[in-house]
PDB file of C-alpha atoms in Angstrom:
ATOM      1  CA  UNK A 427      39.522 180.568   4.594  1.00 54.00           C
ATOM      2  CA  UNK A 428      40.263 183.177   7.202  1.00 54.00           C
ATOM      3  CA  UNK A 429      40.266 181.834  10.782  1.00 56.00           C
ATOM      4  CA  UNK A 430      38.012 183.518  13.249  1.00 55.00           C
ATOM      5  CA  UNK A 431      39.601 185.383  16.179  1.00 51.00           C
ATOM      6  CA  UNK A 432      38.086 182.778  18.534  1.00 47.00           C
ATOM      7  CA  UNK A 433      39.686 179.777  16.779  1.00 50.00           C
ATOM      8  CA  UNK A 434      43.090 181.523  16.734  1.00 42.00           C
ATOM      9  CA  UNK A 435      42.925 182.128  20.472  1.00 50.00           C
ATOM     10  CA  UNK A 436      42.003 178.453  21.089  1.00 41.00           C
ATOM     11  CA  UNK A 437      45.008 177.209  19.050  1.00 51.00           C
ATOM     12  CA  UNK A 438      47.415 179.561  20.849  1.00 43.00           C
ATOM     13  CA  UNK A 439      46.160 178.430  24.240  1.00 53.00           C
ATOM     14  CA  UNK A 440      46.488 174.783  23.212  1.00 46.00           C
ATOM     15  CA  UNK A 441      50.128 175.302  22.150  1.00 51.00           C
ATOM     16  CA  UNK A 442      50.915 177.068  25.427  1.00 52.00           C
ATOM     17  CA  UNK A 443      49.347 174.218  27.436  1.00 49.00           C
ATOM     18  CA  UNK A 444      51.271 171.587  25.457  1.00 49.00           C
ATOM     19  CA  UNK A 445      54.674 173.158  26.176  1.00 47.00           C
ATOM     20  CA  UNK A 446      54.844 172.259  29.927  1.00 52.00           C
ATOM     21  CA  UNK A 447      53.547 168.766  29.139  1.00 50.00           C
ATOM     22  CA  UNK A 448      56.321 168.246  26.602  1.00 49.00           C
ATOM     23  CA  UNK A 449      58.950 169.458  29.062  1.00 45.00           C
ATOM     24  CA  UNK A 450      57.590 167.150  31.721  1.00 43.00           C
ATOM     25  CA  UNK A 451      57.737 164.171  29.351  1.00 50.00           C
ATOM     26  CA  UNK A 452      61.342 164.990  28.492  1.00 50.00           C
ATOM     27  CA  UNK A 453      62.360 165.074  32.124  1.00 43.00           C
ATOM     28  CA  UNK A 454      60.554 161.847  33.000  1.00 46.00           C
ATOM     29  CA  UNK A 455      63.559 159.775  31.952  1.00 46.00           C
ATOM     30  CA  UNK A 456      65.660 161.397  34.639  1.00 46.00           C
ATOM     31  CA  UNK A 457      63.066 161.721  37.376  1.00 44.00           C
ATOM     32  CA  UNK A 458      60.466 159.348  38.720  1.00 47.00           C
ATOM     33  CA  UNK A 459      57.835 161.995  38.110  1.00 47.00           C
ATOM     34  CA  UNK A 460      57.977 165.496  36.774  1.00 52.00           C
ATOM     35  CA  UNK A 461      59.036 167.913  39.481  1.00 53.00           C
ATOM     36  CA  UNK A 462      59.643 165.195  42.153  1.00 67.00           C
ATOM     37  CA  UNK A 463      62.752 163.670  43.703  1.00 73.00           C
ATOM     38  CA  UNK A 464      62.640 159.950  44.636  1.00 70.00           C
ATOM     39  CA  UNK A 465      64.862 160.738  47.648  1.00 77.00           C
ATOM     40  CA  UNK A 466      62.790 163.649  48.864  1.00 81.00           C
ATOM     41  CA  UNK A 467      62.092 163.284  52.576  1.00 88.00           C
ATOM     42  CA  UNK A 468      64.772 160.606  53.096  1.00 93.00           C
ATOM     43  CA  UNK A 469      68.176 160.689  54.758  1.00 93.00           C
ATOM     44  CA  UNK A 470      69.817 160.885  51.323  1.00 94.00           C
ATOM     45  CA  UNK A 471      71.795 157.624  51.369  1.00 96.00           C
ATOM     46  CA  UNK A 472      69.818 156.418  48.356  1.00 94.00           C
ATOM     47  CA  UNK A 473      71.853 158.828  46.226  1.00 94.00           C
ATOM     48  CA  UNK A 474      75.136 157.164  47.256  1.00 96.00           C
ATOM     49  CA  UNK A 475      76.942 154.236  45.661  1.00 96.00           C
ATOM     50  CA  UNK A 476      76.380 150.717  46.978  1.00 96.00           C
ATOM     51  CA  UNK A 477      79.785 150.711  48.703  1.00 95.00           C
ATOM     52  CA  UNK A 478      79.086 154.040  50.369  1.00 97.00           C
ATOM     53  CA  UNK A 479      75.691 152.834  51.551  1.00 96.00           C
ATOM     54  CA  UNK A 480      77.242 149.708  53.073  1.00 94.00           C
ATOM     55  CA  UNK A 481      79.870 151.814  54.856  1.00 94.00           C
ATOM     56  CA  UNK A 482      77.214 154.149  56.231  1.00 95.00           C
ATOM     57  CA  UNK A 483      75.177 151.197  57.478  1.00 95.00           C
ATOM     58  CA  UNK A 484      78.166 149.566  59.186  1.00 93.00           C
ATOM     59  CA  UNK A 485      79.163 152.824  60.841  1.00 94.00           C
ATOM     60  CA  UNK A 486      75.622 153.320  62.110  1.00 95.00           C
ATOM     61  CA  UNK A 487      75.458 149.754  63.454  1.00 94.00           C
ATOM     62  CA  UNK A 488      78.842 150.003  65.188  1.00 92.00           C
ATOM     63  CA  UNK A 489      77.841 153.276  66.828  1.00 94.00           C
ATOM     64  CA  UNK A 490      74.499 152.039  68.174  1.00 95.00           C
ATOM     65  CA  UNK A 491      74.270 151.117  71.848  1.00 96.00           C
ATOM     66  CA  UNK A 492      71.618 148.420  71.394  1.00 97.00           C
ATOM     67  CA  UNK A 493      69.761 146.379  68.786  1.00 97.00           C
ATOM     68  CA  UNK A 494      67.262 143.546  68.509  1.00 97.00           C
ATOM     69  CA  UNK A 495      68.281 140.812  66.084  1.00 95.00           C
ATOM     70  CA  UNK A 496      65.864 138.093  64.997  1.00 96.00           C
ATOM     71  CA  UNK A 497      65.606 135.543  62.245  1.00 95.00           C
ATOM     72  CA  UNK A 498      67.163 132.321  61.027  1.00 92.00           C
ATOM     73  CA  UNK A 499      70.802 131.246  60.829  1.00 86.00           C
ATOM     74  CA  UNK A 500      71.917 128.253  58.788  1.00 87.00           C
ATOM     75  CA  UNK A 501      75.417 126.827  59.206  1.00 80.00           C
ATOM     76  CA  UNK A 502      77.248 123.520  58.955  1.00 77.00           C
ATOM     77  CA  UNK A 503      76.378 122.960  62.595  1.00 70.00           C
ATOM     78  CA  UNK A 504      72.656 123.201  61.901  1.00 80.00           C
ATOM     79  CA  UNK A 505      69.866 125.742  61.723  1.00 88.00           C
ATOM     80  CA  UNK A 506      68.993 128.204  64.474  1.00 87.00           C
ATOM     81  CA  UNK A 507      66.199 130.668  65.047  1.00 94.00           C
ATOM     82  CA  UNK A 508      67.248 133.568  67.218  1.00 94.00           C
ATOM     83  CA  UNK A 509      65.558 136.518  68.869  1.00 97.00           C
ATOM     84  CA  UNK A 510      68.122 138.470  70.859  1.00 96.00           C
ATOM     85  CA  UNK A 511      68.326 141.951  72.363  1.00 97.00           C
ATOM     86  CA  UNK A 512      71.971 142.990  72.440  1.00 97.00           C
ATOM     87  CA  UNK A 513      74.162 145.748  73.791  1.00 96.00           C
ATOM     88  CA  UNK A 514      77.782 146.178  74.804  1.00 93.00           C
ATOM     89  CA  UNK A 515      77.414 144.768  78.326  1.00 95.00           C
ATOM     90  CA  UNK A 516      75.447 141.670  77.382  1.00 97.00           C
ATOM     91  CA  UNK A 517      72.292 140.351  75.833  1.00 97.00           C
ATOM     92  CA  UNK A 518      69.093 138.433  76.432  1.00 97.00           C
ATOM     93  CA  UNK A 519      66.698 136.399  74.315  1.00 97.00           C
ATOM     94  CA  UNK A 520      65.990 132.961  72.928  1.00 96.00           C
ATOM     95  CA  UNK A 521      67.686 130.513  70.580  1.00 92.00           C
ATOM     96  CA  UNK A 522      65.914 127.594  68.941  1.00 92.00           C
ATOM     97  CA  UNK A 523      68.047 124.755  67.625  1.00 85.00           C
ATOM     98  CA  UNK A 524      66.943 121.587  65.866  1.00 80.00           C
ATOM     99  CA  UNK A 525      66.576 119.933  69.250  1.00 77.00           C
ATOM    100  CA  UNK A 526      65.166 122.555  71.583  1.00 83.00           C
ATOM    101  CA  UNK A 527      64.559 126.172  72.543  1.00 90.00           C
ATOM    102  CA  UNK A 528      66.518 127.829  75.310  1.00 92.00           C
ATOM    103  CA  UNK A 529      66.903 131.283  76.766  1.00 95.00           C
ATOM    104  CA  UNK A 530      70.202 133.090  77.153  1.00 96.00           C
ATOM    105  CA  UNK A 531      71.105 135.942  79.469  1.00 97.00           C
ATOM    106  CA  UNK A 532      74.559 137.473  79.720  1.00 97.00           C
ATOM    107  CA  UNK A 533      75.390 140.214  82.184  1.00 97.00           C
ATOM    108  CA  UNK A 534      79.039 141.165  81.781  1.00 95.00           C
ATOM    109  CA  UNK A 535      81.029 137.926  81.954  1.00 95.00           C
ATOM    110  CA  UNK A 536      78.247 135.948  83.631  1.00 94.00           C
ATOM    111  CA  UNK A 537      76.268 133.779  81.233  1.00 95.00           C
ATOM    112  CA  UNK A 538      73.020 132.069  82.170  1.00 95.00           C
ATOM    113  CA  UNK A 539      71.014 129.470  80.274  1.00 93.00           C
ATOM    114  CA  UNK A 540      67.295 128.775  80.824  1.00 93.00           C
ATOM    115  CA  UNK A 541      65.561 125.757  79.313  1.00 88.00           C
ATOM    116  CA  UNK A 542      62.793 123.249  79.893  1.00 82.00           C
ATOM    117  CA  UNK A 543      63.213 119.711  81.182  1.00 77.00           C
ATOM    118  CA  UNK A 544      63.448 118.335  77.653  1.00 76.00           C
ATOM    119  CA  UNK A 545      66.638 120.272  76.992  1.00 77.00           C
ATOM    120  CA  UNK A 546      68.383 118.869  80.058  1.00 74.00           C
ATOM    121  CA  UNK A 547      67.210 115.354  79.233  1.00 72.00           C
ATOM    122  CA  UNK A 548      69.327 115.449  76.048  1.00 60.00           C
ATOM    123  CA  UNK A 549      72.380 114.645  78.126  1.00 53.00           C
ATOM    124  CA  UNK A 550      73.506 111.002  77.923  1.00 47.00           C
ATOM    125  CA  UNK A 551      73.914 110.715  81.682  1.00 44.00           C
ATOM    126  CA  UNK A 552      71.081 109.345  83.765  1.00 48.00           C
ATOM    127  CA  UNK A 553      71.766 111.979  86.368  1.00 49.00           C
ATOM    128  CA  UNK A 554      70.811 114.737  83.941  1.00 51.00           C
ATOM    129  CA  UNK A 555      67.483 113.071  83.197  1.00 54.00           C
ATOM    130  CA  UNK A 556      66.781 112.745  86.918  1.00 55.00           C
ATOM    131  CA  UNK A 557      67.661 116.392  87.563  1.00 60.00           C
ATOM    132  CA  UNK A 558      65.719 117.668  84.548  1.00 66.00           C
ATOM    133  CA  UNK A 559      62.633 118.403  86.604  1.00 66.00           C
ATOM    134  CA  UNK A 560      64.590 120.562  89.020  1.00 71.00           C
ATOM    135  CA  UNK A 561      66.267 122.441  86.180  1.00 78.00           C
ATOM    136  CA  UNK A 562      63.032 123.020  84.265  1.00 77.00           C
ATOM    137  CA  UNK A 563      62.579 126.733  83.525  1.00 79.00           C
ATOM    138  CA  UNK A 564      65.406 127.720  85.890  1.00 88.00           C
ATOM    139  CA  UNK A 565      68.513 129.747  85.093  1.00 92.00           C
ATOM    140  CA  UNK A 566      71.764 127.792  85.112  1.00 91.00           C
ATOM    141  CA  UNK A 567      75.034 129.709  85.241  1.00 91.00           C
ATOM    142  CA  UNK A 568      77.342 128.414  82.521  1.00 91.00           C
ATOM    143  CA  UNK A 569      80.885 127.895  83.851  1.00 90.00           C
ATOM    144  CA  UNK A 570      83.419 129.852  81.824  1.00 88.00           C
ATOM    145  CA  UNK A 571      85.569 126.709  81.458  1.00 89.00           C
ATOM    146  CA  UNK A 572      82.653 124.739  79.978  1.00 89.00           C
ATOM    147  CA  UNK A 573      83.126 124.068  76.231  1.00 88.00           C
ATOM    148  CA  UNK A 574      79.593 125.418  75.672  1.00 88.00           C
ATOM    149  CA  UNK A 575      80.422 128.799  77.210  1.00 91.00           C
ATOM    150  CA  UNK A 576      82.054 130.406  74.170  1.00 91.00           C
ATOM    151  CA  UNK A 577      79.540 128.914  71.751  1.00 88.00           C
ATOM    152  CA  UNK A 578      76.564 130.199  73.726  1.00 91.00           C
ATOM    153  CA  UNK A 579      78.167 133.521  74.579  1.00 94.00           C
ATOM    154  CA  UNK A 580      78.558 134.219  70.863  1.00 91.00           C
ATOM    155  CA  UNK A 581      74.776 134.608  70.600  1.00 91.00           C
ATOM    156  CA  UNK A 582      74.922 137.448  73.162  1.00 95.00           C
ATOM    157  CA  UNK A 583      77.796 139.468  71.649  1.00 94.00           C
ATOM    158  CA  UNK A 584      76.534 142.473  69.704  1.00 93.00           C
ATOM    159  CA  UNK A 585      79.799 143.290  67.942  1.00 90.00           C
ATOM    160  CA  UNK A 586      80.599 139.652  67.136  1.00 88.00           C
ATOM    161  CA  UNK A 587      77.156 138.900  65.741  1.00 85.00           C
ATOM    162  CA  UNK A 588      76.953 142.022  63.608  1.00 87.00           C
ATOM    163  CA  UNK A 589      80.460 141.613  62.229  1.00 82.00           C
ATOM    164  CA  UNK A 590      79.959 137.955  61.417  1.00 73.00           C
ATOM    165  CA  UNK A 591      76.454 138.189  60.029  1.00 71.00           C
ATOM    166  CA  UNK A 592      76.408 141.347  57.969  1.00 75.00           C
ATOM    167  CA  UNK A 593      79.122 140.285  55.559  1.00 80.00           C
ATOM    168  CA  UNK A 594      78.333 140.750  51.868  1.00 89.00           C
ATOM    169  CA  UNK A 595      80.383 138.580  49.501  1.00 89.00           C
ATOM    170  CA  UNK A 596      81.182 139.908  46.045  1.00 91.00           C
ATOM    171  CA  UNK A 597      80.902 143.098  44.031  1.00 94.00           C
ATOM    172  CA  UNK A 598      78.184 145.403  45.332  1.00 95.00           C
ATOM    173  CA  UNK A 599      75.325 146.913  43.371  1.00 95.00           C
ATOM    174  CA  UNK A 600      72.466 149.173  44.348  1.00 95.00           C
ATOM    175  CA  UNK A 601      69.029 147.666  43.944  1.00 90.00           C
ATOM    176  CA  UNK A 602      65.434 148.736  44.291  1.00 87.00           C
ATOM    177  CA  UNK A 603      63.722 150.766  46.943  1.00 91.00           C
ATOM    178  CA  UNK A 604      61.701 148.686  49.346  1.00 90.00           C
ATOM    179  CA  UNK A 605      60.270 148.677  52.867  1.00 93.00           C
ATOM    180  CA  UNK A 606      61.004 146.780  56.057  1.00 94.00           C
ATOM    181  CA  UNK A 607      57.993 147.127  58.288  1.00 91.00           C
ATOM    182  CA  UNK A 608      56.865 150.665  57.610  1.00 91.00           C
ATOM    183  CA  UNK A 609      60.352 152.032  57.016  1.00 94.00           C
ATOM    184  CA  UNK A 610      61.530 152.905  53.506  1.00 94.00           C
ATOM    185  CA  UNK A 611      64.795 151.222  52.527  1.00 96.00           C
ATOM    186  CA  UNK A 612      67.318 150.955  49.744  1.00 96.00           C
ATOM    187  CA  UNK A 613      68.715 147.510  48.983  1.00 95.00           C
ATOM    188  CA  UNK A 614      72.304 146.689  48.136  1.00 95.00           C
ATOM    189  CA  UNK A 615      73.250 143.299  46.772  1.00 94.00           C
ATOM    190  CA  UNK A 616      76.497 141.355  46.428  1.00 93.00           C
ATOM    191  CA  UNK A 617      77.423 139.097  43.550  1.00 92.00           C
ATOM    192  CA  UNK A 618      75.228 138.054  40.660  1.00 89.00           C
ATOM    193  CA  UNK A 619      71.521 138.372  41.482  1.00 85.00           C
ATOM    194  CA  UNK A 620      72.360 138.917  45.151  1.00 88.00           C
ATOM    195  CA  UNK A 621      73.858 135.447  45.617  1.00 90.00           C
ATOM    196  CA  UNK A 622      76.473 137.023  47.912  1.00 92.00           C
ATOM    197  CA  UNK A 623      73.810 138.466  50.206  1.00 92.00           C
ATOM    198  CA  UNK A 624      71.501 141.474  50.284  1.00 94.00           C
ATOM    199  CA  UNK A 625      71.161 144.276  52.808  1.00 95.00           C
ATOM    200  CA  UNK A 626      68.241 146.673  53.260  1.00 96.00           C
ATOM    201  CA  UNK A 627      69.318 150.027  54.709  1.00 97.00           C
ATOM    202  CA  UNK A 628      66.959 152.574  56.212  1.00 97.00           C
ATOM    203  CA  UNK A 629      66.167 155.675  54.156  1.00 97.00           C
ATOM    204  CA  UNK A 630      64.638 157.315  57.219  1.00 96.00           C
ATOM    205  CA  UNK A 631      66.696 158.810  60.027  1.00 96.00           C
ATOM    206  CA  UNK A 632      69.979 157.063  60.762  1.00 97.00           C
ATOM    207  CA  UNK A 633      70.882 154.608  57.937  1.00 97.00           C
ATOM    208  CA  UNK A 634      70.720 151.462  60.059  1.00 97.00           C
ATOM    209  CA  UNK A 635      70.708 148.024  58.437  1.00 96.00           C
ATOM    210  CA  UNK A 636      67.190 146.624  58.830  1.00 97.00           C
ATOM    211  CA  UNK A 637      67.180 143.329  56.961  1.00 96.00           C
ATOM    212  CA  UNK A 638      70.003 141.030  55.895  1.00 94.00           C
ATOM    213  CA  UNK A 639      69.743 137.995  53.670  1.00 93.00           C
ATOM    214  CA  UNK A 640      72.912 135.963  54.104  1.00 90.00           C
ATOM    215  CA  UNK A 641      74.869 134.561  51.180  1.00 87.00           C
ATOM    216  CA  UNK A 642      74.135 131.064  49.968  1.00 84.00           C
ATOM    217  CA  UNK A 643      70.745 130.828  51.647  1.00 84.00           C
ATOM    218  CA  UNK A 644      72.341 130.887  55.081  1.00 86.00           C
ATOM    219  CA  UNK A 645      69.435 132.679  56.721  1.00 90.00           C
ATOM    220  CA  UNK A 646      67.535 135.952  56.907  1.00 93.00           C
ATOM    221  CA  UNK A 647      67.853 138.384  59.797  1.00 94.00           C
ATOM    222  CA  UNK A 648      65.918 141.488  60.782  1.00 96.00           C
ATOM    223  CA  UNK A 649      67.447 144.217  62.914  1.00 96.00           C
ATOM    224  CA  UNK A 650      65.218 146.530  64.916  1.00 97.00           C
ATOM    225  CA  UNK A 651      65.018 148.667  68.059  1.00 97.00           C
ATOM    226  CA  UNK A 652      68.319 150.362  67.261  1.00 97.00           C
ATOM    227  CA  UNK A 653      69.572 152.343  70.280  1.00 96.00           C
ATOM    228  CA  UNK A 654      66.536 151.282  72.318  1.00 97.00           C
ATOM    229  CA  UNK A 655      67.982 150.483  75.742  1.00 96.00           C
ATOM    230  CA  UNK A 656      66.801 147.574  77.871  1.00 96.00           C
ATOM    231  CA  UNK A 657      67.518 146.297  81.365  1.00 95.00           C
ATOM    232  CA  UNK A 658      70.107 143.606  81.996  1.00 95.00           C
ATOM    233  CA  UNK A 659      70.258 142.062  85.461  1.00 95.00           C
ATOM    234  CA  UNK A 660      71.350 138.729  86.896  1.00 93.00           C
ATOM    235  CA  UNK A 661      68.442 136.423  87.774  1.00 93.00           C
ATOM    236  CA  UNK A 662      67.266 136.183  91.371  1.00 91.00           C
ATOM    237  CA  UNK A 663      68.849 133.440  93.469  1.00 86.00           C
ATOM    238  CA  UNK A 664      65.504 131.675  93.717  1.00 85.00           C
ATOM    239  CA  UNK A 665      65.415 131.365  89.938  1.00 87.00           C
ATOM    240  CA  UNK A 666      68.946 129.968  89.645  1.00 86.00           C
ATOM    241  CA  UNK A 667      70.131 126.362  89.952  1.00 82.00           C
ATOM    242  CA  UNK A 668      73.719 125.050  89.969  1.00 71.00           C
ATOM    243  CA  UNK A 669      74.016 122.346  87.315  1.00 67.00           C
ATOM    244  CA  UNK A 670      77.334 121.176  88.732  1.00 62.00           C
ATOM    245  CA  UNK A 671      78.739 119.525  85.607  1.00 60.00           C
ATOM    246  CA  UNK A 672      79.401 120.049  81.897  1.00 60.00           C
ATOM    247  CA  UNK A 673      76.297 121.219  80.086  1.00 63.00           C
ATOM    248  CA  UNK A 674      74.705 118.915  77.505  1.00 58.00           C
ATOM    249  CA  UNK A 675      75.360 119.735  73.881  1.00 61.00           C
ATOM    250  CA  UNK A 676      72.761 122.004  72.298  1.00 53.00           C
TER     251      UNK A 676
END
C-alpha cells in the first residue's frame, strides 16, 4: 500500500525529533542532565581530586583573618562544647565542659576567664567557695604561670585549633555534594566509610572548610563567618576580679 504524503511527513518528523533525545540519553551517563554541568556556578573545586580539595581548603583557612568555630569535641580528657570567634590576635566565646560553662577572652597574651559561682565552687578550698559570689559573672585574668593558662589559651588560638582539628586520617576520597546551611559543598572523606573523618568544603566563593566530622566519633565542628572581623578588647576594670591563686580545674 502506498503511504500518503501526510503519513510520510509525520514519520520523518518523528525520526528527526527522536535524534536529539537519543543523543541526550547517550550523554546522560557522563553528565547529570543533558546539556548541564554539575559544577556550573560553583568555584570549580568539585572537579578536583580529594587531595587537591583538602589542600585548597587548608590554604583558604590559613589565609583567613577570622573564623567562628562551634560544635563538640571529644577527647580522653572529656567532652567539650565550644563556640569561639577566633583571629590572629586572640579569641572570645564559650566552652562547656562536663562540669560547667565558662567564657574565654584572649587579647594578645592576656587571657581572661568568666564563669558563674558554680564554676568557682568546684575548687576544693573553702576560700574559693566563699569567694564564689564575688567572682560570679566577673572576668578573672588567668596568670600565665598557672597550669590552666596553656590549656585554656588553646581554645582561643585560631592556628592551633584549625591545625589540630581539621586532620583527616587515611586515604582520601571525594564524596557526594551536600549543603552546610545554604551553601553548596563537596565532601571529602578519609579511610573506609569516612572513619578517618569527613570535611565539607564550600563550592561557593572561597573554598573554606565549613563542616568537619572528626575521626573516631571525636566530635563535629562547624566553621562560619570566615574573614568576618570582630572586636577584641580587654574587659573594663569594674568587670574584672583578681582571683589571687591557682584556678580550679575545669
